[in-house]
XYZ file of C-alpha atoms in Angstrom:
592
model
C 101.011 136.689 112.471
C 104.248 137.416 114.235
C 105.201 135.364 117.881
C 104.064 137.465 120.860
C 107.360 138.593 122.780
C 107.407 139.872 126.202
C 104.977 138.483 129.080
C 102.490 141.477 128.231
C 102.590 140.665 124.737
C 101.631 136.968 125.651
C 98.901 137.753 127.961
C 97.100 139.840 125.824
C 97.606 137.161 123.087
C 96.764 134.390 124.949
C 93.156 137.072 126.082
C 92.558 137.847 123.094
C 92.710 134.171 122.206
C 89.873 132.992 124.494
C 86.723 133.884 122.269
C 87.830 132.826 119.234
C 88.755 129.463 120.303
C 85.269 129.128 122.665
C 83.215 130.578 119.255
C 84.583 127.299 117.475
C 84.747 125.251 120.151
C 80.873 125.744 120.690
C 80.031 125.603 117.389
C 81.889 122.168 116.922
C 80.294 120.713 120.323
C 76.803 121.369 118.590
C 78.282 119.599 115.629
C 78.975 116.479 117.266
C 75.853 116.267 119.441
C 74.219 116.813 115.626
C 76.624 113.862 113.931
C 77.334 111.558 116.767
C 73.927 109.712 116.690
C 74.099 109.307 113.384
C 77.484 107.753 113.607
C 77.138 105.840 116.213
C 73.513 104.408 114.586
C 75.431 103.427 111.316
C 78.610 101.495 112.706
C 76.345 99.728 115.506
C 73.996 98.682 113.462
C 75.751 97.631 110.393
C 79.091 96.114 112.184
C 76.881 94.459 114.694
C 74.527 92.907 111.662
C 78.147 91.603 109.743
C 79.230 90.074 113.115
C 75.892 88.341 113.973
C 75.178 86.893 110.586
C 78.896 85.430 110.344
C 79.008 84.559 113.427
C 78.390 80.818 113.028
C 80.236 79.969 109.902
C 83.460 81.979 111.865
C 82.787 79.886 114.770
C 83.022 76.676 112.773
C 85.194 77.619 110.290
C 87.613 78.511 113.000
C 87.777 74.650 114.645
C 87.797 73.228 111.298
C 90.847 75.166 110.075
C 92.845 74.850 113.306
C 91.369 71.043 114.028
C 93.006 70.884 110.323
C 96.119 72.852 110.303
C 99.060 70.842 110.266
C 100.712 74.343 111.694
C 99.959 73.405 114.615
C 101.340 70.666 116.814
C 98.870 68.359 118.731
C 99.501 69.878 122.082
C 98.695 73.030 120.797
C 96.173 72.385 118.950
C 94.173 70.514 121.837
C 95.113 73.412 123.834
C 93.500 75.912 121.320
C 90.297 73.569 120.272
C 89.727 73.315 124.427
C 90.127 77.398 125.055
C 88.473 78.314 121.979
C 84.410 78.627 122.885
C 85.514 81.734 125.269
C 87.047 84.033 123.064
C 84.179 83.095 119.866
C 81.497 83.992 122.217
C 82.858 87.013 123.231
C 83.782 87.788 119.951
C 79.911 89.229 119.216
C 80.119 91.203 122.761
C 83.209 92.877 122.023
C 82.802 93.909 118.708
C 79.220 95.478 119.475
C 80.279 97.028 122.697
C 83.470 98.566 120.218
C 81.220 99.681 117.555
C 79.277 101.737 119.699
C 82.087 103.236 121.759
C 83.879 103.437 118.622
C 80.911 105.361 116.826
C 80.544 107.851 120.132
C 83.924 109.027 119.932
C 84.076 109.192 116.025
C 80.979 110.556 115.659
C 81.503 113.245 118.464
C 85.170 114.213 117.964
C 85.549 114.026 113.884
C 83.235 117.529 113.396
C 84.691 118.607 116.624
C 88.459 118.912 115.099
C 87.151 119.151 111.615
C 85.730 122.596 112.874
C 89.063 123.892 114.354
C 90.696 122.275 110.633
C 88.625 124.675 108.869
C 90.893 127.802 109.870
C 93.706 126.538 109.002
C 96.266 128.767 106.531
C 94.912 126.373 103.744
C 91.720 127.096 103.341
C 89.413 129.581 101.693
C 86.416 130.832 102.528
C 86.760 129.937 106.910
C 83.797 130.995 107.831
C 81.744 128.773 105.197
C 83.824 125.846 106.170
C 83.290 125.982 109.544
C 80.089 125.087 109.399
C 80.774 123.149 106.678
C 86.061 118.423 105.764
C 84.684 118.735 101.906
C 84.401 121.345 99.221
C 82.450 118.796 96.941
C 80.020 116.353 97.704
C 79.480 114.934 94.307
C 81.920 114.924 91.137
C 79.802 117.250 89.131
C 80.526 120.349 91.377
C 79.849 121.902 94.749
C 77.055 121.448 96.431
C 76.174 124.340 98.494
C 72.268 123.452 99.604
C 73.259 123.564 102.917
C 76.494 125.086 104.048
C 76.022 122.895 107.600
C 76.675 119.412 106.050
C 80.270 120.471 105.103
C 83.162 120.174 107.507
C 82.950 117.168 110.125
C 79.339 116.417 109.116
C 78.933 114.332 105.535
C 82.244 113.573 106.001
C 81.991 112.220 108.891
C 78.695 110.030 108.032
C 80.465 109.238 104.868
C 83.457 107.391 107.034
C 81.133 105.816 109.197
C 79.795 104.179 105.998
C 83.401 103.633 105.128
C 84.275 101.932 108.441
C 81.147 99.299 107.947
C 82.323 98.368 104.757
C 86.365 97.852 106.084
C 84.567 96.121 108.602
C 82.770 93.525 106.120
C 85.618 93.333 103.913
C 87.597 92.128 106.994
C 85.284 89.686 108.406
C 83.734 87.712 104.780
C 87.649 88.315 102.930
C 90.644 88.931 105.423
C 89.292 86.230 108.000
C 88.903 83.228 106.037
C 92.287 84.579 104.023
C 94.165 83.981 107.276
C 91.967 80.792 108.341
C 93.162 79.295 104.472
C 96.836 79.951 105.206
C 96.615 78.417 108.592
C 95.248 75.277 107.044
C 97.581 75.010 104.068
C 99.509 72.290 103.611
C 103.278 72.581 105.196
C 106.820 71.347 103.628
C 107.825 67.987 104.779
C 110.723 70.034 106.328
C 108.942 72.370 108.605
C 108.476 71.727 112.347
C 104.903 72.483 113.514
C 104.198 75.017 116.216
C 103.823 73.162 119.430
C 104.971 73.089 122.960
C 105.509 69.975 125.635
C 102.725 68.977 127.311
C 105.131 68.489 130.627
C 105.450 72.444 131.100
C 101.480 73.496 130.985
C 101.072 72.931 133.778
C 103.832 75.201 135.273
C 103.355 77.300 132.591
C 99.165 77.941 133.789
C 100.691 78.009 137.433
C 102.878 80.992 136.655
C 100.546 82.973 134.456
C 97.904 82.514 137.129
C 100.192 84.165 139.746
C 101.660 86.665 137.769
C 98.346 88.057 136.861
C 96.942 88.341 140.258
C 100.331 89.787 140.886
C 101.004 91.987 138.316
C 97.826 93.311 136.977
C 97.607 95.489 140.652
C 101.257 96.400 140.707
C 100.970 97.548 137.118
C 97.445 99.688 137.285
C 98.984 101.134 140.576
C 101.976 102.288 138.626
C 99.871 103.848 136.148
C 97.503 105.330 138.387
C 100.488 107.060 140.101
C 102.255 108.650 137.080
C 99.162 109.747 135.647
C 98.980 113.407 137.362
C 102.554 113.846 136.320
C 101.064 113.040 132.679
C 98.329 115.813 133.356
C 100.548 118.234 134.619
C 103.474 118.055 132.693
C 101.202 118.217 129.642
C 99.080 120.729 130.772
C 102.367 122.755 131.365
C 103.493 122.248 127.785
C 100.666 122.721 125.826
C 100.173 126.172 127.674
C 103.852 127.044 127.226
C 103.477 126.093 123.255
C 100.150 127.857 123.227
C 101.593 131.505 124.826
C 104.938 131.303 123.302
C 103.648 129.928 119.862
C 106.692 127.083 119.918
C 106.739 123.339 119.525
C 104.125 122.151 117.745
C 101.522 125.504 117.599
C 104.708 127.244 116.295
C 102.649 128.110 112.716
C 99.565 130.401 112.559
C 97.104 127.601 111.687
C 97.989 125.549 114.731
C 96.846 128.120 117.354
C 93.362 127.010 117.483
C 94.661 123.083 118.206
C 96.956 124.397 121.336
C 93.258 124.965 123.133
C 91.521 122.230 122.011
C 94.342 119.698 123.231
C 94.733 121.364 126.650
C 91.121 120.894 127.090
C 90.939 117.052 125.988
C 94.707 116.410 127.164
C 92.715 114.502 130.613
C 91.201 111.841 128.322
C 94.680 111.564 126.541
C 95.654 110.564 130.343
C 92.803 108.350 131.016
C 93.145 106.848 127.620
C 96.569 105.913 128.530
C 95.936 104.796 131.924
C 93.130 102.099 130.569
C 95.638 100.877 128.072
C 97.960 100.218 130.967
C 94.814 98.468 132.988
C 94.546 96.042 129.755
C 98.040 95.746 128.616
C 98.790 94.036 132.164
C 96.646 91.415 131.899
C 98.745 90.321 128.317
C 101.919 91.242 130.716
C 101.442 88.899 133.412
C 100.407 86.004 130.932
C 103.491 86.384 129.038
C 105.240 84.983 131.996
C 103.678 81.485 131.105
C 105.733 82.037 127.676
C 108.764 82.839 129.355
C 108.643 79.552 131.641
C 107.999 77.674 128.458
C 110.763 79.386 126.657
C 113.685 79.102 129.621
C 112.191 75.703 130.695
C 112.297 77.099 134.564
C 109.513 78.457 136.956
C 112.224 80.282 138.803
C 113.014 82.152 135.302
C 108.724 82.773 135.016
C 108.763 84.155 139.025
C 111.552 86.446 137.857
C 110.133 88.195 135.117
C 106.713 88.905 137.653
C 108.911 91.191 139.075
C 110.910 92.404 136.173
C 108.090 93.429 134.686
C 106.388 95.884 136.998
C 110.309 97.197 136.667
C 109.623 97.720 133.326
C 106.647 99.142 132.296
C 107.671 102.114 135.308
C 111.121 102.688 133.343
C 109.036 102.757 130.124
C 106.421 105.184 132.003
C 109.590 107.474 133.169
C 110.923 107.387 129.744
C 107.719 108.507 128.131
C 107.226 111.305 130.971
C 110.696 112.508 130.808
C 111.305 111.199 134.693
C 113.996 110.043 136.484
C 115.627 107.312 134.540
C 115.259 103.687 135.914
C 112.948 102.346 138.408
C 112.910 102.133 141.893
C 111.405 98.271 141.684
C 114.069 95.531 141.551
C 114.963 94.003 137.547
C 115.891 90.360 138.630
C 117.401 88.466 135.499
C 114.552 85.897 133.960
C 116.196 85.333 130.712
C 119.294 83.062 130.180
C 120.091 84.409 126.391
C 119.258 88.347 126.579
C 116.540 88.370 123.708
C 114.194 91.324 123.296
C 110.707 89.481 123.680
C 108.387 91.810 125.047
C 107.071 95.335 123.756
C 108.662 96.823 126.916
C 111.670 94.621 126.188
C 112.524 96.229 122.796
C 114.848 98.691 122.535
C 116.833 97.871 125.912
C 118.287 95.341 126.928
C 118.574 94.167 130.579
C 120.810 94.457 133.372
C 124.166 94.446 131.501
C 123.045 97.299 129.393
C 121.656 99.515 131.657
C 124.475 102.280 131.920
C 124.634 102.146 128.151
C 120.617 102.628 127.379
C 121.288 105.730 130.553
C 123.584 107.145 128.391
C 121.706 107.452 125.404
C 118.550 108.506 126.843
C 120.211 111.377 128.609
C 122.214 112.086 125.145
C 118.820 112.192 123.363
C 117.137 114.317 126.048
C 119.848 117.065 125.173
C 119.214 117.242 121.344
C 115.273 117.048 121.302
C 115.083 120.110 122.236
C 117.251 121.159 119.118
C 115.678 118.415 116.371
C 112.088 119.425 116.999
C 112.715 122.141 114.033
C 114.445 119.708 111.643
C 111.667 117.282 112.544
C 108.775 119.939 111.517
C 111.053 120.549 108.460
C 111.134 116.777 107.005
C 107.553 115.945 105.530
C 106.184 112.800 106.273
C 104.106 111.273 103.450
C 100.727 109.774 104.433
C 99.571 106.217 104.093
C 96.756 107.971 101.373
C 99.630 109.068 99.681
C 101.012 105.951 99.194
C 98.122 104.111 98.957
C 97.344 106.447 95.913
C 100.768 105.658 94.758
C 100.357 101.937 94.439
C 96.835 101.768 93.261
C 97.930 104.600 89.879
C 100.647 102.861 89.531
C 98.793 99.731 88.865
C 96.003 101.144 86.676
C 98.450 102.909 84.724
C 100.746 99.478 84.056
C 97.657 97.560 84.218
C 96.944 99.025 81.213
C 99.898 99.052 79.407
C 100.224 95.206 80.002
C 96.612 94.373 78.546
C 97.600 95.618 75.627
C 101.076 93.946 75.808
C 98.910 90.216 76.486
C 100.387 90.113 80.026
C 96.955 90.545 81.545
C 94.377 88.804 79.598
C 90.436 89.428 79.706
C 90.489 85.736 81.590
C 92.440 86.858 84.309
C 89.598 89.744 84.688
C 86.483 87.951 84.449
C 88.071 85.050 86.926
C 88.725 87.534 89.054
C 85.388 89.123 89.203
C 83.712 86.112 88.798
C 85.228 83.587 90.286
C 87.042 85.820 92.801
C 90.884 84.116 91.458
C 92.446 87.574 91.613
C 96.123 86.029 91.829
C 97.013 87.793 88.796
C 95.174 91.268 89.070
C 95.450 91.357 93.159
C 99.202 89.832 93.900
C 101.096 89.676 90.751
C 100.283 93.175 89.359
C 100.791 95.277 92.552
C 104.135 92.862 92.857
C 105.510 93.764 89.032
C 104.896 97.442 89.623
C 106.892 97.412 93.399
C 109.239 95.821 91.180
C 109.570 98.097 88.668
C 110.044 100.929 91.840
C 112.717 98.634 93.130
C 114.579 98.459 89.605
C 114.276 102.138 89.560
C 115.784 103.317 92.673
C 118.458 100.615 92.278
C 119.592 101.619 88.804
C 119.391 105.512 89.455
C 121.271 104.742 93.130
C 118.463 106.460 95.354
C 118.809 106.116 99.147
C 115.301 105.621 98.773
C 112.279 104.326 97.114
C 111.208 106.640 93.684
C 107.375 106.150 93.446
C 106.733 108.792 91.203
C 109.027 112.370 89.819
C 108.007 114.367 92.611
C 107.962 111.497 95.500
C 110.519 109.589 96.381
C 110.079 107.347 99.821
C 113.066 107.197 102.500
C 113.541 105.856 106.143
C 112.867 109.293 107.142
C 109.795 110.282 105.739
C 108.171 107.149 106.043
C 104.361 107.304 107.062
C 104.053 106.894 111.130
C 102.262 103.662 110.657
C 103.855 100.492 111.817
C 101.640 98.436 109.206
C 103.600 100.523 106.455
C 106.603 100.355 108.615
C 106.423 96.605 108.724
C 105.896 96.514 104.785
C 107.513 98.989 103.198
C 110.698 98.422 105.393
C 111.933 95.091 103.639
C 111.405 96.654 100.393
C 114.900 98.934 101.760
C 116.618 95.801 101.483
C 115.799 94.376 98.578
C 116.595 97.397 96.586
C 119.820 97.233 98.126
C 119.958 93.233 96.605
C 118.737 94.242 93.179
C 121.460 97.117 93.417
C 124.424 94.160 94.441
C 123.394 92.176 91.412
C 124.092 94.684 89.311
C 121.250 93.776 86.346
C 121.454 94.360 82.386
C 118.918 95.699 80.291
C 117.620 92.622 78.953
C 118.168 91.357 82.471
C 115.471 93.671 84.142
C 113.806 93.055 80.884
C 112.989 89.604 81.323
C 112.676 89.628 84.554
C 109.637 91.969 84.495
C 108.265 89.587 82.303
C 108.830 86.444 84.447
C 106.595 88.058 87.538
C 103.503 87.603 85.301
C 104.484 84.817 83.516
C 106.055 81.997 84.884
C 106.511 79.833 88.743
C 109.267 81.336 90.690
C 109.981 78.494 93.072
C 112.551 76.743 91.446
C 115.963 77.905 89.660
C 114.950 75.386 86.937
C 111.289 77.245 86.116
C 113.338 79.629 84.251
C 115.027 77.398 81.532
C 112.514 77.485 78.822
C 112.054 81.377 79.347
C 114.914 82.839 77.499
C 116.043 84.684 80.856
C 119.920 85.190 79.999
C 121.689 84.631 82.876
C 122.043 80.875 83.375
C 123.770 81.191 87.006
C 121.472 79.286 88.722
C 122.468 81.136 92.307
C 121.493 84.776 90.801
C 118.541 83.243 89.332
C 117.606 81.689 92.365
C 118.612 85.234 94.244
C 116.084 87.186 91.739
C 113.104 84.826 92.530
C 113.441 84.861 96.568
C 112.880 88.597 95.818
C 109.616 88.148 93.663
C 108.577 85.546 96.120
C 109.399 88.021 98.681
C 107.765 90.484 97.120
C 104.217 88.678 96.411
C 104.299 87.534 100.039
C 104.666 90.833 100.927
C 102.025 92.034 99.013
C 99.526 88.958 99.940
C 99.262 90.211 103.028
C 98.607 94.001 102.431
C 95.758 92.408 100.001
C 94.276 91.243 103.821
C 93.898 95.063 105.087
C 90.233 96.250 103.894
C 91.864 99.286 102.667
C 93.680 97.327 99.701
C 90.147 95.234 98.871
C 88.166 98.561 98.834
C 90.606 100.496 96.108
C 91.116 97.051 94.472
C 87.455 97.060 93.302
C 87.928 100.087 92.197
C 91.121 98.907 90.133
C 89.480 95.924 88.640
C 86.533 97.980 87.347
C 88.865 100.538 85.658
C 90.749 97.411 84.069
C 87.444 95.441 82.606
C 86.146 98.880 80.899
C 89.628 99.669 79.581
C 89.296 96.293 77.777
C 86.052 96.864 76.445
C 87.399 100.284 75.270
C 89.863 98.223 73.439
C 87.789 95.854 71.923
C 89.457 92.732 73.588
C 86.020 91.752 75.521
C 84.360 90.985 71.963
C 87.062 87.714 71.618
C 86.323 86.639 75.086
C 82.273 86.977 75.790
C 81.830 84.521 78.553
C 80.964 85.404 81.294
C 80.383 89.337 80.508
C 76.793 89.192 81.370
C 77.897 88.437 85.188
C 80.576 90.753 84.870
C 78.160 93.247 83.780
C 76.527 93.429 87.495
C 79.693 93.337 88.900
C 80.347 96.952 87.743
C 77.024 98.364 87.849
C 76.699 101.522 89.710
C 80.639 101.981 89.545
C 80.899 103.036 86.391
C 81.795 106.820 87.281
C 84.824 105.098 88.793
C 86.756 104.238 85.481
C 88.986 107.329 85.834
C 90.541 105.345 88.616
C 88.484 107.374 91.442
C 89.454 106.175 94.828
C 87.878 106.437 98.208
C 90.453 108.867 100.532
C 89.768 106.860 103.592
C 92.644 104.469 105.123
């Protein structure tokens, strides 16, 4: 389909346009009204039933850990034990009241856009699939009983199944992961976490007024840029939407330029309640700033600062005047990005500078937004699906090697000691990535032939931003060190194998470098490396794929006969894996 030019040419586009989007638009609304119950009955019912029955054991488990950390100075920690009770008995309340808002919006919205999805260039057969986000239901083939359970209606029960289980995963395994670290035992040379009992006082005094202050100032800011929101969106997406440009430029976006002009007002009041509840964490940060600058004057400062700049942030975002009409008194002492508004400006001294720039990137957006559309971003599945192949395939490979034993499989199914299968595989492979890219000179990460991960087309996630970004600088480390063969050898060896805390755990483990400051270079990395990966095992994503990688593992030693030398414990093992049997091709769930 070519771009309409001329303003008749629009028009009748833009005419001709109307039924086709109000035909799907219908159809979807019926869709949701179908789904949503269902939804919102499956992630109220079974988050609300994980929340209730761990309730208690979170509740105690929570004092004991921080009662026990040594984290934590006393101050603190009486601090915490004291305000504690309020936020574990809203804890229930919130994540009910979630679920079911949660489930409303899921359950209406996912067939809703899954119906406008199924015109896109992509896919076959529209009219099927638009009453129809899945082309098969089961692994054996199509189902086609019923063509109205496709698109935006199993899938979207399916993912409210999905979200449940995330849900348990994160309360029974990624809580009490974070409550274990907390409670772990600190080197004799780290300082505990604490702050002078002296400042609370000022510090509550502060807080107090800069809520009452700010939380108004801030919501009345919001309120007040929120029609320039509507409007100015409203007047791009029906700009984009007539002249087929920014992001409807291709065919199979058309459909999506009505649908977001006619949910663009919860957009806005989305964005104003996030401003309502963001100023409450706003105006309590001032307590932290009269701790941090050891003055009250400092904390009354930033009370006005503030307001100063969340409406520079709102102008920025709205493409408004630059800088704020409210006054930006100085509050800090050492100019230190602290806040989320803070980031990315700095204050007073910089002003002209961060002017400058804005202005200078206002004048080539209009020119990138092509070259942006042009670079593909990969997708958190995608890498997801990266890692988890990666580890089944060398999984394998290092059974047979010895590397992995049948031990390290049955403790982690049965006694649920997964070091080896759940930090130290997924480590060796990012390692082998690293060694890769560093030896072949990438400006990136190679994860596969076809893929190969940069700074560019990174995943718009800040959780993959976060860990995939430190991963840029190792490579760049393992690149300086310029590694043999036998080198990068061993070394591959020594992430299974061996304690990487000390220089002096390598002596007896024929690494050949004896320079004790590249050894001890080579295992900050791995210990970089497995802390990094520790904490993606937290996200329920990781433990839900992870099953699936453990199961693969267990039958590909059966296959290989190495269960008959180790038979204990294969008769517990054995109900482990029932039921997910169909999944030893390394089958993994899509949802992230």
């Amino acid at each position: 389909m070519e771009v309409p030019i001329g303003f008749v040419a629009k028009c009748w586009s833009f005419i001709s346009f109307l039924p086709f989007f109000f035909s799907l638009f219908i159809l979807g609304f019926l869709k949701g009204l179908i789904i949503c119950p269902i939804a919102v009955t499956i992630t109220a019912v079974g988050n609300s039933a994980v929340v209730i029955g761990l309730w208690l054991a979170h509740f105690l488990w929570t004092y004991y850990c921080v009662a026990k950390s040594k984290r934590v100075g006393w101050v603190l920690k009486s601090l915490v034990l004291v305000s504690l009770p309020l936020p574990l008995i809203l804890w229930p309340v919130m994540a009910i009241v979630g679920s079911i808002v949660g489930g409303v919006g899921y359950g209406f919205f996912a067939p809703l856009i899954a119906t406008f999805e199924a015109v896109g260039a992509n896919v076959t057969d529209k009219a099927y699939h638009c009453f129809s986000v899945r082309n098969q239901i089961s692994d054996k083939g199509a189902f086609t009983l019923l063509n109205f359970i496709q698109d935006g209606c199993f899938s979207t029960i399916e993912s409210s199944c999905t979200v449940v289980r995330d849900f348990t995963d994160f309360c029974f395994h990624s809580y009490f992961s974070y409550m274990d670290e907390l409670s772990k035992d600190v080197n004799e040379d780290e300082k505990p976490i604490d702050i002078e009992l002296w400042r609370v006082p000022g510090c509550l005094l502060v807080s107090s007024i800069a809520v009452l202050v700010d939380v108004p100032l801030i919501t009345a800011v919001a309120l007040w840029k929120s029609p320039y929101m509507l409007f100015r969106g409203w007047k791009r997406l029906l700009e984009d939407l007539v002249g087929r440009e920014g992001p409807f430029l291709e065919t199979v976006c058309v459909p999506f330029a009505g649908l977001a002009i006619l949910l663009w007002p919860l957009a806005v009041l989305g964005a104003f309640v996030a401003a309502l509840f963001s100023s409450f964490f706003l105006g309590l940060y001032a307590g932290v700033v009269v701790h941090q600058e050891e003055s009250l004057q400092m904390g009354l400062a930033y009370i006005v600062a503030v307001i100063s700049l969340f409406d520079e942030y709102a102008n920025d975002l709205l493409s408004l005047s630059e800088g704020s009409c409210f006054p930006r008194p100085q509050y800090r002492r050492r100019m230190k990005p602290s806040t989320g508004l803070e980031k990315g400006r700095s204050l007073d001294s910089q002003d002209e500078r961060e002017g400058s720039r804005s202005r200078s990137s206002k004048l080539v957006s209009e020119g990138s937004r092509t070259l942006k559309q042009a670079i593909q971003r990969y997708t958190p599945v995608q890498v997801w699906d990266w890692l988890f192949k990666s580890c089944e395939v060398n999984g394998k490979l290092l059974l047979g090697e010895g590397l992995i034993s049948i031990k390290d499989i049955q403790d982690c199914m049965v006694k649920g000691d997964c070091k080896k299968l759940g930090i130290e595989l997924p480590s060796w492979c990012i390692l082998q990535c690293l060694l890769t890219s560093a030896k072949l000179d990438s400006a990136g990460l190679i994860i596969s032939e076809e893929m190969e991960l940069t700074r560019f087309n990174l995943p718009r996630d800040k959780v993959f931003e976060w860990f995939i970004g430190p991963l840029f600088t190792m490579k760049e480390q393992i690149k300086g060190l310029q590694l043999q063969e036998d080198e990068e050898s061993c070394l591959r060896k020594l992430v299974l194998a061996c304690n990487n805390d000390r220089p002096e755990d390598w002596d007896n483990t024929g690494f050949p470098s004896t320079d004790k400051v590249r050894r001890a270079q080579l295992q900050a990395v791995i210990r970089r490396l497995q802390g990094i990966v520790g904490s993606m095992s937290r996200l329920p994503t990781f433990r839900r794929r992870f099953r699936n990688l453990v199961k693969v593992l267990y039958v590909e030693a059966i296959q290989t006969g190495i269960q008959a030398k180790h038979p204990n414990g294969s008769s517990r093992i054995r109900l482990f894996i029932r039921g997910g049997r169909r999944d030893r091709n390394g089958a993994q769930d899509d949802m992230v």
